[in-house]
Amino acid sequence: MKKKLTIAGLVLILIFSLAGCGSKSAENEYNQEELQKYAEAIIQNFSNMSDEEFEQYRSMSDYNLDYTLMMTGFPISAENFRTMIDSWKSGQEDCGTFQEIGDFTMEISNTGAVLTAPLTAEERNADLQFAFDEKGQMESVTVNAHYSTGEILKKAGLNTLLGMGTVFVVLIFISFIISLFEKIPALEEKFRKKEAAPAAPASAPVPAAVEQAPAAQADDSELIAVIAAAIAAAEGTTTDGFVVRSIRRRKSNKWSASMR
């Protein structure tokens, strides 16, 4: 049991000693004065650049911009340099013209070092931060503006209104779309009636009446022929001597009277 406790104690001592050595090596790895010179050089160059010069650096190719930065001695890549330009311009829009920068303080972490300095600007103050990686390469610059409580609440209220307004607009639109579903059956029935309406004239072809007229005429000619034959037989002549042109029914029937 005593051996196990002794071994555990030695392991803990070894772990703490290694952690202490690692933190010391990390602290010794960064030279604050050197990093601060890079940060001050960036501040001086960005402060004196015009919008045309910023745009010129943005439009340069990665190769040309990397070569230019290497010749000037800045430990920064082309991509990070463009990001820093955007952050600098955004900070000026929020805070106004930068007037004075205070002393830098350095914080070291496992991922790199951060230089922070108070910034006095025309509209509001801020914190200016430069981030460096483990190799001392400059990664980014950040302008953290100091907003008053009223400004923070105003921004929060606007964000809330914007978010809730967007949600309500979407819900209203969805409810409107759903309300249209009730009218779909009525529209379908209306279109079906329109499609069935042109089929009604198909019942028009009734030329049967035209065909009935010749049939009626044929019946009349047969009746005329029979009557003519009867008259000719009664008179003892042939049908060549007279022509029956029409047949009309008389009101008084002489045949029936004579039979009485």
PDB file of C-alpha atoms in Angstrom:
ATOM      1  CA  MET A   1       0.000   0.000   0.000  1.00  0.00           C
ATOM      2  CA  LYS A   2       2.815   2.413   0.867  1.00  0.00           C
ATOM      3  CA  LYS A   3       4.526   1.633  -2.445  1.00  0.00           C
ATOM      4  CA  LYS A   4       1.362   2.483  -4.374  1.00  0.00           C
ATOM      5  CA  LEU A   5       0.999   5.824  -2.569  1.00  0.00           C
ATOM      6  CA  THR A   6       4.658   6.631  -3.222  1.00  0.00           C
ATOM      7  CA  ILE A   7       4.333   5.858  -6.925  1.00  0.00           C
ATOM      8  CA  ALA A   8       1.170   7.959  -7.200  1.00  0.00           C
ATOM      9  CA  GLY A   9       2.874  10.874  -5.496  1.00  0.00           C
ATOM     10  CA  LEU A  10       5.856  10.665  -7.841  1.00  0.00           C
ATOM     11  CA  VAL A  11       3.539  10.628 -10.863  1.00  0.00           C
ATOM     12  CA  LEU A  12       1.724  13.748  -9.637  1.00  0.00           C
ATOM     13  CA  ILE A  13       4.992  15.550  -8.987  1.00  0.00           C
ATOM     14  CA  LEU A  14       6.195  14.636 -12.490  1.00  0.00           C
ATOM     15  CA  ILE A  15       2.953  15.882 -14.079  1.00  0.00           C
ATOM     16  CA  PHE A  16       3.070  19.231 -12.266  1.00  0.00           C
ATOM     17  CA  SER A  17       6.739  19.695 -13.104  1.00  0.00           C
ATOM     18  CA  LEU A  18       6.086  19.031 -16.817  1.00  0.00           C
ATOM     19  CA  ALA A  19       3.155  21.452 -16.807  1.00  0.00           C
ATOM     20  CA  GLY A  20       5.336  24.119 -15.216  1.00  0.00           C
ATOM     21  CA  CYS A  21       8.063  23.584 -17.792  1.00  0.00           C
ATOM     22  CA  GLY A  22       5.529  23.760 -20.622  1.00  0.00           C
ATOM     23  CA  SER A  23       4.076  27.060 -19.411  1.00  0.00           C
ATOM     24  CA  LYS A  24       7.512  28.544 -18.937  1.00  0.00           C
ATOM     25  CA  SER A  25       8.570  27.491 -22.425  1.00  0.00           C
ATOM     26  CA  ALA A  26       5.349  28.944 -23.834  1.00  0.00           C
ATOM     27  CA  GLU A  27       5.972  32.248 -22.074  1.00  0.00           C
ATOM     28  CA  ASN A  28       9.563  32.354 -23.274  1.00  0.00           C
ATOM     29  CA  GLU A  29       8.486  31.511 -26.810  1.00  0.00           C
ATOM     30  CA  TYR A  30       6.837  34.928 -27.368  1.00  0.00           C
ATOM     31  CA  ASN A  31       8.659  38.225 -27.350  1.00  0.00           C
ATOM     32  CA  GLN A  32       6.128  40.889 -26.405  1.00  0.00           C
ATOM     33  CA  GLU A  33       8.270  43.761 -27.622  1.00  0.00           C
ATOM     34  CA  GLU A  34       8.716  42.174 -31.041  1.00  0.00           C
ATOM     35  CA  LEU A  35       5.031  41.338 -31.381  1.00  0.00           C
ATOM     36  CA  GLN A  36       4.124  44.830 -30.224  1.00  0.00           C
ATOM     37  CA  LYS A  37       6.328  46.326 -32.947  1.00  0.00           C
ATOM     38  CA  TYR A  38       4.420  44.364 -35.577  1.00  0.00           C
ATOM     39  CA  ALA A  39       1.100  45.534 -34.111  1.00  0.00           C
ATOM     40  CA  GLU A  40       2.201  49.181 -34.001  1.00  0.00           C
ATOM     41  CA  ALA A  41       3.470  48.966 -37.579  1.00  0.00           C
ATOM     42  CA  ILE A  42       0.080  47.638 -38.720  1.00  0.00           C
ATOM     43  CA  ILE A  43      -1.704  50.440 -36.833  1.00  0.00           C
ATOM     44  CA  GLN A  44       0.515  53.093 -38.398  1.00  0.00           C
ATOM     45  CA  ASN A  45       0.098  51.724 -41.941  1.00  0.00           C
ATOM     46  CA  PHE A  46      -3.662  51.195 -41.674  1.00  0.00           C
ATOM     47  CA  SER A  47      -4.165  54.674 -40.200  1.00  0.00           C
ATOM     48  CA  ASN A  48      -2.375  56.309 -43.137  1.00  0.00           C
ATOM     49  CA  MET A  49      -3.975  54.206 -45.897  1.00  0.00           C
ATOM     50  CA  SER A  50      -6.773  55.581 -48.064  1.00  0.00           C
ATOM     51  CA  ASP A  51      -9.751  53.601 -49.286  1.00  0.00           C
ATOM     52  CA  GLU A  52      -8.108  53.246 -52.717  1.00  0.00           C
ATOM     53  CA  GLU A  53      -4.988  51.728 -51.147  1.00  0.00           C
ATOM     54  CA  PHE A  54      -7.064  49.294 -49.081  1.00  0.00           C
ATOM     55  CA  GLU A  55      -8.898  48.242 -52.243  1.00  0.00           C
ATOM     56  CA  GLN A  56      -5.601  47.849 -54.058  1.00  0.00           C
ATOM     57  CA  TYR A  57      -4.358  45.396 -51.440  1.00  0.00           C
ATOM     58  CA  ARG A  58      -7.652  43.497 -51.585  1.00  0.00           C
ATOM     59  CA  SER A  59      -7.430  43.113 -55.368  1.00  0.00           C
ATOM     60  CA  MET A  60      -3.852  41.784 -55.353  1.00  0.00           C
ATOM     61  CA  SER A  61      -3.306  38.078 -55.973  1.00  0.00           C
ATOM     62  CA  ASP A  62      -2.243  35.867 -53.075  1.00  0.00           C
ATOM     63  CA  TYR A  63       1.237  35.405 -54.536  1.00  0.00           C
ATOM     64  CA  ASN A  64       1.885  39.128 -55.044  1.00  0.00           C
ATOM     65  CA  LEU A  65       0.460  40.056 -51.644  1.00  0.00           C
ATOM     66  CA  ASP A  66       2.457  37.353 -49.855  1.00  0.00           C
ATOM     67  CA  TYR A  67       5.613  38.572 -51.604  1.00  0.00           C
ATOM     68  CA  THR A  68       4.892  42.194 -50.661  1.00  0.00           C
ATOM     69  CA  LEU A  69       4.276  41.317 -47.007  1.00  0.00           C
ATOM     70  CA  MET A  70       7.419  39.200 -46.897  1.00  0.00           C
ATOM     71  CA  MET A  71       9.499  42.067 -48.308  1.00  0.00           C
ATOM     72  CA  THR A  72       8.081  44.471 -45.706  1.00  0.00           C
ATOM     73  CA  GLY A  73       8.806  41.981 -42.912  1.00  0.00           C
ATOM     74  CA  PHE A  74       5.243  41.439 -41.691  1.00  0.00           C
ATOM     75  CA  PRO A  75       4.702  37.875 -40.398  1.00  0.00           C
ATOM     76  CA  ILE A  76       1.240  37.513 -41.902  1.00  0.00           C
ATOM     77  CA  SER A  77      -0.368  35.669 -44.809  1.00  0.00           C
ATOM     78  CA  ALA A  78      -2.302  37.336 -47.618  1.00  0.00           C
ATOM     79  CA  GLU A  79      -5.624  35.850 -46.506  1.00  0.00           C
ATOM     80  CA  ASN A  80      -5.220  37.030 -42.913  1.00  0.00           C
ATOM     81  CA  PHE A  81      -4.105  40.455 -44.129  1.00  0.00           C
ATOM     82  CA  ARG A  82      -7.329  40.936 -46.088  1.00  0.00           C
ATOM     83  CA  THR A  83      -9.348  39.826 -43.051  1.00  0.00           C
ATOM     84  CA  MET A  84      -7.511  42.379 -40.907  1.00  0.00           C
ATOM     85  CA  ILE A  85      -8.352  45.141 -43.417  1.00  0.00           C
ATOM     86  CA  ASP A  86     -12.053  44.262 -43.201  1.00  0.00           C
ATOM     87  CA  SER A  87     -11.951  44.212 -39.379  1.00  0.00           C
ATOM     88  CA  TRP A  88     -10.159  47.566 -39.279  1.00  0.00           C
ATOM     89  CA  LYS A  89     -12.693  49.213 -41.613  1.00  0.00           C
ATOM     90  CA  SER A  90     -15.604  47.702 -39.675  1.00  0.00           C
ATOM     91  CA  GLY A  91     -14.156  49.021 -36.406  1.00  0.00           C
ATOM     92  CA  GLN A  92     -13.877  52.510 -37.886  1.00  0.00           C
ATOM     93  CA  GLU A  93     -17.533  52.393 -38.943  1.00  0.00           C
ATOM     94  CA  ASP A  94     -18.602  51.433 -35.404  1.00  0.00           C
ATOM     95  CA  CYS A  95     -16.277  53.694 -33.411  1.00  0.00           C
ATOM     96  CA  GLY A  96     -15.394  56.518 -35.774  1.00  0.00           C
ATOM     97  CA  THR A  97     -11.876  57.831 -36.367  1.00  0.00           C
ATOM     98  CA  PHE A  98      -9.244  56.225 -34.122  1.00  0.00           C
ATOM     99  CA  GLN A  99      -7.582  58.891 -31.985  1.00  0.00           C
ATOM    100  CA  GLU A 100      -5.316  57.291 -29.366  1.00  0.00           C
ATOM    101  CA  ILE A 101      -4.096  53.774 -28.482  1.00  0.00           C
ATOM    102  CA  GLY A 102      -2.919  52.889 -24.978  1.00  0.00           C
ATOM    103  CA  ASP A 103      -0.328  50.406 -23.729  1.00  0.00           C
ATOM    104  CA  PHE A 104      -0.445  46.782 -24.823  1.00  0.00           C
ATOM    105  CA  THR A 105      -0.842  43.817 -22.524  1.00  0.00           C
ATOM    106  CA  MET A 106      -0.148  40.237 -23.630  1.00  0.00           C
ATOM    107  CA  GLU A 107      -2.087  37.092 -22.792  1.00  0.00           C
ATOM    108  CA  ILE A 108      -0.685  33.663 -23.675  1.00  0.00           C
ATOM    109  CA  SER A 109      -2.705  30.525 -24.285  1.00  0.00           C
ATOM    110  CA  ASN A 110      -2.080  27.097 -25.752  1.00  0.00           C
ATOM    111  CA  THR A 111      -3.036  28.359 -29.216  1.00  0.00           C
ATOM    112  CA  GLY A 112      -0.998  31.573 -29.254  1.00  0.00           C
ATOM    113  CA  ALA A 113      -0.719  35.082 -27.837  1.00  0.00           C
ATOM    114  CA  VAL A 114      -3.079  38.078 -27.842  1.00  0.00           C
ATOM    115  CA  LEU A 115      -1.991  41.708 -27.533  1.00  0.00           C
ATOM    116  CA  THR A 116      -4.711  44.016 -26.180  1.00  0.00           C
ATOM    117  CA  ALA A 117      -4.686  47.813 -25.933  1.00  0.00           C
ATOM    118  CA  PRO A 118      -7.400  50.366 -25.033  1.00  0.00           C
ATOM    119  CA  LEU A 119      -8.523  52.432 -28.009  1.00  0.00           C
ATOM    120  CA  THR A 120      -9.978  55.939 -27.884  1.00  0.00           C
ATOM    121  CA  ALA A 121     -12.091  56.809 -30.908  1.00  0.00           C
ATOM    122  CA  GLU A 122     -14.301  59.639 -32.094  1.00  0.00           C
ATOM    123  CA  GLU A 123     -17.704  58.106 -31.264  1.00  0.00           C
ATOM    124  CA  ARG A 124     -16.983  55.354 -28.702  1.00  0.00           C
ATOM    125  CA  ASN A 125     -14.016  53.662 -27.099  1.00  0.00           C
ATOM    126  CA  ALA A 126     -12.956  50.078 -27.803  1.00  0.00           C
ATOM    127  CA  ASP A 127     -10.366  47.379 -27.180  1.00  0.00           C
ATOM    128  CA  LEU A 128      -7.876  46.708 -29.982  1.00  0.00           C
ATOM    129  CA  GLN A 129      -6.642  43.117 -30.094  1.00  0.00           C
ATOM    130  CA  PHE A 130      -3.938  41.467 -32.211  1.00  0.00           C
ATOM    131  CA  ALA A 131      -3.840  37.650 -32.259  1.00  0.00           C
ATOM    132  CA  PHE A 132      -0.654  35.639 -33.004  1.00  0.00           C
ATOM    133  CA  ASP A 133      -0.316  31.887 -33.499  1.00  0.00           C
ATOM    134  CA  GLU A 134       2.258  29.576 -31.898  1.00  0.00           C
ATOM    135  CA  LYS A 135       4.862  30.497 -34.502  1.00  0.00           C
ATOM    136  CA  GLY A 136       4.438  34.226 -33.932  1.00  0.00           C
ATOM    137  CA  GLN A 137       2.512  34.749 -37.174  1.00  0.00           C
ATOM    138  CA  MET A 138      -0.116  37.488 -37.009  1.00  0.00           C
ATOM    139  CA  GLU A 139      -3.605  35.999 -37.461  1.00  0.00           C
ATOM    140  CA  SER A 140      -6.150  38.774 -36.942  1.00  0.00           C
ATOM    141  CA  VAL A 141      -6.982  42.189 -35.582  1.00  0.00           C
ATOM    142  CA  THR A 142     -10.234  42.825 -33.721  1.00  0.00           C
ATOM    143  CA  VAL A 143     -11.885  46.078 -32.615  1.00  0.00           C
ATOM    144  CA  ASN A 144     -14.241  45.369 -29.695  1.00  0.00           C
ATOM    145  CA  ALA A 145     -16.372  48.500 -29.349  1.00  0.00           C
ATOM    146  CA  HIS A 146     -17.707  49.524 -25.930  1.00  0.00           C
ATOM    147  CA  TYR A 147     -21.454  49.999 -26.228  1.00  0.00           C
ATOM    148  CA  SER A 148     -23.563  51.634 -23.558  1.00  0.00           C
ATOM    149  CA  THR A 149     -26.380  49.734 -21.858  1.00  0.00           C
ATOM    150  CA  GLY A 150     -28.947  51.683 -23.860  1.00  0.00           C
ATOM    151  CA  GLU A 151     -27.235  50.801 -27.154  1.00  0.00           C
ATOM    152  CA  ILE A 152     -27.002  47.135 -26.183  1.00  0.00           C
ATOM    153  CA  LEU A 153     -30.685  47.047 -25.247  1.00  0.00           C
ATOM    154  CA  LYS A 154     -31.578  48.857 -28.459  1.00  0.00           C
ATOM    155  CA  LYS A 155     -29.658  46.339 -30.560  1.00  0.00           C
ATOM    156  CA  ALA A 156     -31.176  43.446 -28.663  1.00  0.00           C
ATOM    157  CA  GLY A 157     -34.663  44.886 -29.162  1.00  0.00           C
ATOM    158  CA  LEU A 158     -34.091  45.402 -32.883  1.00  0.00           C
ATOM    159  CA  ASN A 159     -32.750  41.873 -33.267  1.00  0.00           C
ATOM    160  CA  THR A 160     -35.753  40.508 -31.364  1.00  0.00           C
ATOM    161  CA  LEU A 161     -38.210  42.489 -33.470  1.00  0.00           C
ATOM    162  CA  LEU A 162     -36.481  41.442 -36.662  1.00  0.00           C
ATOM    163  CA  GLY A 163     -36.481  37.779 -35.666  1.00  0.00           C
ATOM    164  CA  MET A 164     -40.068  37.733 -34.422  1.00  0.00           C
ATOM    165  CA  GLY A 165     -41.252  39.805 -37.382  1.00  0.00           C
ATOM    166  CA  THR A 166     -39.659  37.359 -39.805  1.00  0.00           C
ATOM    167  CA  VAL A 167     -41.292  34.428 -38.006  1.00  0.00           C
ATOM    168  CA  PHE A 168     -44.741  36.054 -38.043  1.00  0.00           C
ATOM    169  CA  VAL A 169     -44.451  36.986 -41.719  1.00  0.00           C
ATOM    170  CA  VAL A 170     -43.559  33.399 -42.589  1.00  0.00           C
ATOM    171  CA  LEU A 171     -46.436  32.051 -40.455  1.00  0.00           C
ATOM    172  CA  ILE A 172     -48.926  34.431 -42.087  1.00  0.00           C
ATOM    173  CA  PHE A 173     -47.732  33.382 -45.517  1.00  0.00           C
ATOM    174  CA  ILE A 174     -48.061  29.687 -44.599  1.00  0.00           C
ATOM    175  CA  SER A 175     -51.577  30.223 -43.199  1.00  0.00           C
ATOM    176  CA  PHE A 176     -52.547  32.052 -46.393  1.00  0.00           C
ATOM    177  CA  ILE A 177     -51.306  29.139 -48.491  1.00  0.00           C
ATOM    178  CA  ILE A 178     -53.231  26.677 -46.301  1.00  0.00           C
ATOM    179  CA  SER A 179     -56.408  28.758 -46.612  1.00  0.00           C
ATOM    180  CA  LEU A 180     -56.207  28.413 -50.391  1.00  0.00           C
ATOM    181  CA  PHE A 181     -56.473  24.631 -50.109  1.00  0.00           C
ATOM    182  CA  GLU A 182     -60.198  24.957 -49.325  1.00  0.00           C
ATOM    183  CA  LYS A 183     -60.830  26.614 -52.689  1.00  0.00           C
ATOM    184  CA  ILE A 184     -59.087  23.943 -54.710  1.00  0.00           C
ATOM    185  CA  PRO A 185     -62.157  21.590 -54.975  1.00  0.00           C
ATOM    186  CA  ALA A 186     -64.379  24.498 -56.101  1.00  0.00           C
ATOM    187  CA  LEU A 187     -61.834  25.503 -58.726  1.00  0.00           C
ATOM    188  CA  GLU A 188     -61.549  21.925 -59.950  1.00  0.00           C
ATOM    189  CA  GLU A 189     -65.341  21.643 -60.276  1.00  0.00           C
ATOM    190  CA  LYS A 190     -65.485  24.953 -62.124  1.00  0.00           C
ATOM    191  CA  PHE A 191     -62.861  23.839 -64.617  1.00  0.00           C
ATOM    192  CA  ARG A 192     -64.667  20.543 -65.127  1.00  0.00           C
ATOM    193  CA  LYS A 193     -67.916  22.373 -65.941  1.00  0.00           C
ATOM    194  CA  LYS A 194     -66.095  24.556 -68.447  1.00  0.00           C
ATOM    195  CA  GLU A 195     -64.637  21.489 -70.121  1.00  0.00           C
ATOM    196  CA  ALA A 196     -68.046  19.711 -70.233  1.00  0.00           C
ATOM    197  CA  ALA A 197     -69.980  22.744 -71.589  1.00  0.00           C
ATOM    198  CA  PRO A 198     -68.683  22.569 -75.214  1.00  0.00           C
ATOM    199  CA  ALA A 199     -69.929  18.953 -75.463  1.00  0.00           C
ATOM    200  CA  ALA A 200     -73.615  20.069 -75.354  1.00  0.00           C
ATOM    201  CA  PRO A 201     -73.862  21.085 -79.072  1.00  0.00           C
ATOM    202  CA  ALA A 202     -73.116  17.470 -79.995  1.00  0.00           C
ATOM    203  CA  SER A 203     -76.858  16.703 -79.587  1.00  0.00           C
ATOM    204  CA  ALA A 204     -77.671  19.133 -82.431  1.00  0.00           C
ATOM    205  CA  PRO A 205     -77.523  16.663 -85.333  1.00  0.00           C
ATOM    206  CA  VAL A 206     -81.228  15.711 -85.529  1.00  0.00           C
ATOM    207  CA  PRO A 207     -81.801  15.562 -89.283  1.00  0.00           C
ATOM    208  CA  ALA A 208     -84.348  12.809 -88.638  1.00  0.00           C
ATOM    209  CA  ALA A 209     -87.125  15.315 -89.319  1.00  0.00           C
ATOM    210  CA  VAL A 210     -85.716  15.831 -92.772  1.00  0.00           C
ATOM    211  CA  GLU A 211     -85.821  12.093 -93.293  1.00  0.00           C
ATOM    212  CA  GLN A 212     -89.431  11.893 -92.044  1.00  0.00           C
ATOM    213  CA  ALA A 213     -90.680  14.307 -94.770  1.00  0.00           C
ATOM    214  CA  PRO A 214     -89.850  11.964 -97.675  1.00  0.00           C
ATOM    215  CA  ALA A 215     -91.452   9.109 -95.757  1.00  0.00           C
ATOM    216  CA  ALA A 216     -94.660  11.148 -95.319  1.00  0.00           C
ATOM    217  CA  GLN A 217     -94.618  12.077 -98.997  1.00  0.00           C
ATOM    218  CA  ALA A 218     -94.185   8.406 -99.930  1.00  0.00           C
ATOM    219  CA  ASP A 219     -97.221   7.468 -97.803  1.00  0.00           C
ATOM    220  CA  ASP A 220     -99.354  10.219 -99.495  1.00  0.00           C
ATOM    221  CA  SER A 221     -98.374   9.010-102.983  1.00  0.00           C
ATOM    222  CA  GLU A 222     -99.378   5.464-102.108  1.00  0.00           C
ATOM    223  CA  LEU A 223    -102.716   6.700-100.765  1.00  0.00           C
ATOM    224  CA  ILE A 224    -103.271   8.784-103.920  1.00  0.00           C
ATOM    225  CA  ALA A 225    -102.531   5.780-106.098  1.00  0.00           C
ATOM    226  CA  VAL A 226    -105.025   3.613-104.168  1.00  0.00           C
ATOM    227  CA  ILE A 227    -107.792   6.248-104.365  1.00  0.00           C
ATOM    228  CA  ALA A 228    -107.154   6.814-108.056  1.00  0.00           C
ATOM    229  CA  ALA A 229    -107.420   3.099-108.712  1.00  0.00           C
ATOM    230  CA  ALA A 230    -110.674   2.905-106.730  1.00  0.00           C
ATOM    231  CA  ILE A 231    -112.214   5.788-108.686  1.00  0.00           C
ATOM    232  CA  ALA A 232    -111.158   4.320-112.009  1.00  0.00           C
ATOM    233  CA  ALA A 233    -112.692   0.945-111.060  1.00  0.00           C
ATOM    234  CA  ALA A 234    -115.952   2.650-110.022  1.00  0.00           C
ATOM    235  CA  GLU A 235    -116.158   4.634-113.256  1.00  0.00           C
ATOM    236  CA  GLY A 236    -115.077   1.728-115.409  1.00  0.00           C
ATOM    237  CA  THR A 237    -112.142   3.616-116.817  1.00  0.00           C
ATOM    238  CA  THR A 238    -108.408   3.687-116.368  1.00  0.00           C
ATOM    239  CA  THR A 239    -106.333   6.095-114.308  1.00  0.00           C
ATOM    240  CA  ASP A 240    -104.938   7.669-117.463  1.00  0.00           C
ATOM    241  CA  GLY A 241    -107.955   9.914-117.889  1.00  0.00           C
ATOM    242  CA  PHE A 242    -107.536  11.893-114.613  1.00  0.00           C
ATOM    243  CA  VAL A 243    -104.864  12.878-112.115  1.00  0.00           C
ATOM    244  CA  VAL A 244    -105.332  13.106-108.343  1.00  0.00           C
ATOM    245  CA  ARG A 245    -103.315  16.116-107.221  1.00  0.00           C
ATOM    246  CA  SER A 246    -104.347  16.417-103.544  1.00  0.00           C
ATOM    247  CA  ILE A 247    -106.538  14.778-100.962  1.00  0.00           C
ATOM    248  CA  ARG A 248    -108.572  16.789 -98.443  1.00  0.00           C
ATOM    249  CA  ARG A 249    -110.919  15.539 -95.770  1.00  0.00           C
ATOM    250  CA  ARG A 250    -114.359  17.081 -95.968  1.00  0.00           C
ATOM    251  CA  LYS A 251    -116.525  17.873 -92.974  1.00  0.00           C
ATOM    252  CA  SER A 252    -119.600  15.964 -94.197  1.00  0.00           C
ATOM    253  CA  ASN A 253    -119.213  12.385 -95.299  1.00  0.00           C
ATOM    254  CA  LYS A 254    -121.514  11.732 -98.322  1.00  0.00           C
ATOM    255  CA  TRP A 255    -120.541   8.092 -98.402  1.00  0.00           C
ATOM    256  CA  SER A 256    -121.947   7.523 -94.985  1.00  0.00           C
ATOM    257  CA  ALA A 257    -125.113   9.538 -95.836  1.00  0.00           C
ATOM    258  CA  SER A 258    -125.765   7.517 -98.971  1.00  0.00           C
ATOM    259  CA  MET A 259    -125.343   4.289 -97.070  1.00  0.00           C
ATOM    260  CA  ARG A 260    -128.110   5.364 -94.727  1.00  0.00           C
TER     261      ARG A 260
END
